[in-house]
Tab-separated table of C-alpha atoms in Angstrom:
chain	number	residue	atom	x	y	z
A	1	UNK	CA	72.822	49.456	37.664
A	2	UNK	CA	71.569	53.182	38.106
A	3	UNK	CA	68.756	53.978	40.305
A	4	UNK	CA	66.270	56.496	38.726
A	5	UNK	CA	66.570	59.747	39.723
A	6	UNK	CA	63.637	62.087	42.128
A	7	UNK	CA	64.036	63.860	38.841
A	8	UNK	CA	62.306	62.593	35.519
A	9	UNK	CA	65.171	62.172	32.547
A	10	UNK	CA	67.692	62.194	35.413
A	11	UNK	CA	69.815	59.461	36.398
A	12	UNK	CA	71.689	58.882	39.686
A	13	UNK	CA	73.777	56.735	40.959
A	14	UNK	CA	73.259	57.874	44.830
A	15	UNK	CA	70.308	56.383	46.812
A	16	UNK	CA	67.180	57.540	46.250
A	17	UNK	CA	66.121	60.514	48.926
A	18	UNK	CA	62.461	60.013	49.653
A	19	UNK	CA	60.730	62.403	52.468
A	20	UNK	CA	58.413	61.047	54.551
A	21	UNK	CA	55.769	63.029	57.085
A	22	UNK	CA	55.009	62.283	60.456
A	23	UNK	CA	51.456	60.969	60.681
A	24	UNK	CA	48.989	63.453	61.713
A	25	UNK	CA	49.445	64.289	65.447
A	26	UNK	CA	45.675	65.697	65.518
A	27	UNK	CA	44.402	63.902	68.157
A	28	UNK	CA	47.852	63.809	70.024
A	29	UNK	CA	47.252	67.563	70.683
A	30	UNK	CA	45.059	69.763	73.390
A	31	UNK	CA	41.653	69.486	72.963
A	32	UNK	CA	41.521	73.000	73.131
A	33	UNK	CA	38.762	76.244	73.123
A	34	UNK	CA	38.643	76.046	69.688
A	35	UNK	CA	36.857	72.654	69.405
A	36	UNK	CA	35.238	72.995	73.064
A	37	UNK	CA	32.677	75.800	71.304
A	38	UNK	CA	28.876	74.900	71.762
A	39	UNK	CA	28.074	76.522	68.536
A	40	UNK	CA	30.489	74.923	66.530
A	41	UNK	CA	29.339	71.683	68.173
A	42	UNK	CA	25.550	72.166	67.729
A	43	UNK	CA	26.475	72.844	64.081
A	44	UNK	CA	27.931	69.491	62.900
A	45	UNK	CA	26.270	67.499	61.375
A	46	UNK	CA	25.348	64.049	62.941
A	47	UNK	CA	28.159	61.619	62.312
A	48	UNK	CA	30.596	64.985	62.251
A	49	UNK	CA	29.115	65.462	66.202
A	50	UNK	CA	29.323	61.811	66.800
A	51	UNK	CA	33.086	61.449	66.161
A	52	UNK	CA	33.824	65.067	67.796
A	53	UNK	CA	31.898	63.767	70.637
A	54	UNK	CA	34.359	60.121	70.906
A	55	UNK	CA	37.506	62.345	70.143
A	56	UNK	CA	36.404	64.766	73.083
A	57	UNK	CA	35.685	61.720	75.334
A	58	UNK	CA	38.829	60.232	74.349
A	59	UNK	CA	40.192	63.732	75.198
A	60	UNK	CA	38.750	63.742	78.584
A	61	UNK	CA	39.529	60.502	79.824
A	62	UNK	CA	43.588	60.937	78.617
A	63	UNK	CA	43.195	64.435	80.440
A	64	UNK	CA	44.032	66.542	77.506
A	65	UNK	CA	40.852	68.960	77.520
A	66	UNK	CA	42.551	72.278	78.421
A	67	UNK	CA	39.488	73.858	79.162
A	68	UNK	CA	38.384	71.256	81.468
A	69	UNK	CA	35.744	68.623	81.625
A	70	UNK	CA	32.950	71.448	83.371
A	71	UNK	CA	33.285	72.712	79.548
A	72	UNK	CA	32.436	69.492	78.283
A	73	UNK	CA	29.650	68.786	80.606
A	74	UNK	CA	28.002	71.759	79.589
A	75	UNK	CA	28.237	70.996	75.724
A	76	UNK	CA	26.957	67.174	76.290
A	77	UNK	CA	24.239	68.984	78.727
A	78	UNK	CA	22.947	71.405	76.974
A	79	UNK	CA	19.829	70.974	74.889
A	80	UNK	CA	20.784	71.905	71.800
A	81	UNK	CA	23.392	69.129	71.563
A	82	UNK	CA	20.734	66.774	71.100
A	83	UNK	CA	19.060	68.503	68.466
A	84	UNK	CA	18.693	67.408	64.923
A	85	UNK	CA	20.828	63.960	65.762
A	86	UNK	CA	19.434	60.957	63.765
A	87	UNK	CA	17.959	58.251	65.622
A	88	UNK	CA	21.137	55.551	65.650
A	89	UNK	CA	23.660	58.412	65.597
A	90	UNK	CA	21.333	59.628	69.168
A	91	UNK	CA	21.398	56.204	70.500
A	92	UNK	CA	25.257	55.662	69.901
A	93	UNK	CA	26.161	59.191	71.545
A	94	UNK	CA	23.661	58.609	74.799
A	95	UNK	CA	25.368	55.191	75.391
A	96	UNK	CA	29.104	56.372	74.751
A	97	UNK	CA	28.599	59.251	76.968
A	98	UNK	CA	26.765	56.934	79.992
A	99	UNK	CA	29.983	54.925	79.396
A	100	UNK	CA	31.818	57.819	80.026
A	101	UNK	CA	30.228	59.537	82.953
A	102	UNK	CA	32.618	58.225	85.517
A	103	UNK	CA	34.509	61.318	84.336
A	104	UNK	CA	31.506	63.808	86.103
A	105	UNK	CA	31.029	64.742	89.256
A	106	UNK	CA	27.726	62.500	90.918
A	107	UNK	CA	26.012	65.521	90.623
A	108	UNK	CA	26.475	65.398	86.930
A	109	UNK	CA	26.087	62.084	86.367
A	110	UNK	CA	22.959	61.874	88.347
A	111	UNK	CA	21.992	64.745	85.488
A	112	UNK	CA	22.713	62.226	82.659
A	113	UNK	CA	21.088	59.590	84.051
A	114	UNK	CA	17.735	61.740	84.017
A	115	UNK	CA	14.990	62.623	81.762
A	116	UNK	CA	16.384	66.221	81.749
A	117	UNK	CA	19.074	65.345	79.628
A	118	UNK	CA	18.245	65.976	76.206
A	119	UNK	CA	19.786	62.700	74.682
A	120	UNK	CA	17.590	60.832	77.164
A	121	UNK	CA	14.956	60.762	74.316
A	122	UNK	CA	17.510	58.701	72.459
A	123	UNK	CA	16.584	55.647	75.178
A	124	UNK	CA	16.714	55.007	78.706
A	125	UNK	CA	13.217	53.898	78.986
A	126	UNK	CA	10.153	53.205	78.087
A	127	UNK	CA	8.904	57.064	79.184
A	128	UNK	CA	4.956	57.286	80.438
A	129	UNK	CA	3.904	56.133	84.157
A	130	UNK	CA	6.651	53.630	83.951
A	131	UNK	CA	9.318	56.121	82.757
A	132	UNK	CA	12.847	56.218	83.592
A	133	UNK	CA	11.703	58.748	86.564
A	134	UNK	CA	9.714	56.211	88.454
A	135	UNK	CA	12.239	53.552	88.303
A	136	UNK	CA	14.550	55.885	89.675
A	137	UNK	CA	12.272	57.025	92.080
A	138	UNK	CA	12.385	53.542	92.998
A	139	UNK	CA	16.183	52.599	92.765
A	140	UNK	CA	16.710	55.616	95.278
A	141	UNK	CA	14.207	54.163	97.763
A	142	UNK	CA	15.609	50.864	97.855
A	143	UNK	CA	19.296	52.182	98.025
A	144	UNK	CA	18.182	54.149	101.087
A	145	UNK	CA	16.419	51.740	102.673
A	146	UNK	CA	19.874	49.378	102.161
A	147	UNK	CA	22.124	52.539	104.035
A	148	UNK	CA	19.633	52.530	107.138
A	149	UNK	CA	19.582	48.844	107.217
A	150	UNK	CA	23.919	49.051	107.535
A	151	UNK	CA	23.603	51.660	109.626
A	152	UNK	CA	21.516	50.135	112.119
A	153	UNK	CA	23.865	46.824	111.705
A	154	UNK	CA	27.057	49.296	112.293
A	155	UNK	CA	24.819	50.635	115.489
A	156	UNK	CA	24.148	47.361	116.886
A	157	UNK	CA	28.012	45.638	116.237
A	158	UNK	CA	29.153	48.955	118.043
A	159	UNK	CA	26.924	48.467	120.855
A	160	UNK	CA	28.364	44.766	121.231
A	161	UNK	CA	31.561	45.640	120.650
A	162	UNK	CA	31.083	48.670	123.473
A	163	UNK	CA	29.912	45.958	125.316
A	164	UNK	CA	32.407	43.578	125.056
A	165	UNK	CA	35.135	45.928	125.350
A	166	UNK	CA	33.953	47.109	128.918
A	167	UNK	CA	33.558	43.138	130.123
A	168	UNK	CA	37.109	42.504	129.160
A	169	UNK	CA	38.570	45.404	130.242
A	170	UNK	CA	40.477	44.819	133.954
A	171	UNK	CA	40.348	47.733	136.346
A	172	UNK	CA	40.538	50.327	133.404
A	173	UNK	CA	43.158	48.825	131.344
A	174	UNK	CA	42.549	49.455	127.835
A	175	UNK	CA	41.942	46.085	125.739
A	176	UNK	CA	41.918	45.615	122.030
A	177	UNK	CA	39.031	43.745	120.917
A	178	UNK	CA	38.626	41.662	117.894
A	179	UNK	CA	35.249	40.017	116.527
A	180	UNK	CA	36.569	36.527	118.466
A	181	UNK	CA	36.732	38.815	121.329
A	182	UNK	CA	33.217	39.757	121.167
A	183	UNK	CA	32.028	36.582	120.172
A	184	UNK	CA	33.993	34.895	123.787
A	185	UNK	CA	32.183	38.054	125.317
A	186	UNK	CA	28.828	37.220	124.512
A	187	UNK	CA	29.302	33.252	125.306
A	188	UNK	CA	30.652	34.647	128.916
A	189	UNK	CA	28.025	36.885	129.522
A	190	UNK	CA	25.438	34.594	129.019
């Protein structure tokens, strides 16, 4: 039999040459200046922002942002990003940046985790006296309270261990101490 030809009202007996493309590489490349452009951003359209905003976070966390994830932060940050974003699309974005933010600096996840941030209206509280700001207020005193507390712990097991290492140490031969140590210590010295 004949094979058809590429060519209509051709016939060949060869095989049949067929090119083929090599899928789109698009998000294989840089995310580069081009795309990193607040304006450009700002002027998509909701679901147009959304999936530049899961490409660029996609992006980011394969380190392929040329200009660098400060130039990101800045676009997610700034207050126009936020603006004319439908409900659900604003809901979606907030969450898949907070799942993000281990990208940032603390100082700028701290920022995302605020009422500042302009996709903050899209959740992250109930807002009024009982706001996101209080409960943070809140979370901060509690963590603090927790770092004195170990550092007053770390204070005292020093002390004991200072303690113990002096009682076991012979004429100014130095000793190493373990936690049984101290523990056989404090039964001696009692």
């Amino acid at each position: 039999g004949k094979a058809l030809s590429s060519m209509p009202g051709k016939m060949s007996s060869g095989p049949l040459i067929v090119a083929r493309r090599a899928p789109r590489a698009e998000e294989e490349e840089e995310f580069d200046g081009a795309r990193m452009d607040l304006k450009e951003v700002v002027a998509k359209d909701s679901g147009d922002r959304q999936r530049w905003l899961t490409t660029a976070l996609k992006a980011a966390r394969e380190d392929r942002i040329r200009l660098g994830l400060t130039a990101l932060f800045d676009i997610l940050a700034h207050r126009k990003f936020a603006d004319n974003i439908a409900a659900k699309a604003g809901r979606r974005m907030r969450r898949e940046i907070l799942q993000h933010s281990d990208l940032f600096s603390a100082k700028q996840q701290k920022f995302l985790q605020s009422s500042h941030w302009s996709l903050d209206q899209f959740g992250g509280g109930s807002g009024g006296a009982g706001g996101p700001d209080r409960h943070d207020d809140i979370d901060e005193d509690v963590a603090d309270r927790h770092e004195e507390l170990s550092r007053k712990k770390a204070a005292v097991w020093d002390a004991e261990e200072r303690a113990a290492r002096r009682a076991a140490e012979p004429a100014g031969e130095p000793t190493i101490v373990s936690s049984a140590n101290v523990e056989l210590a404090k039964t001696e010295a009692d």
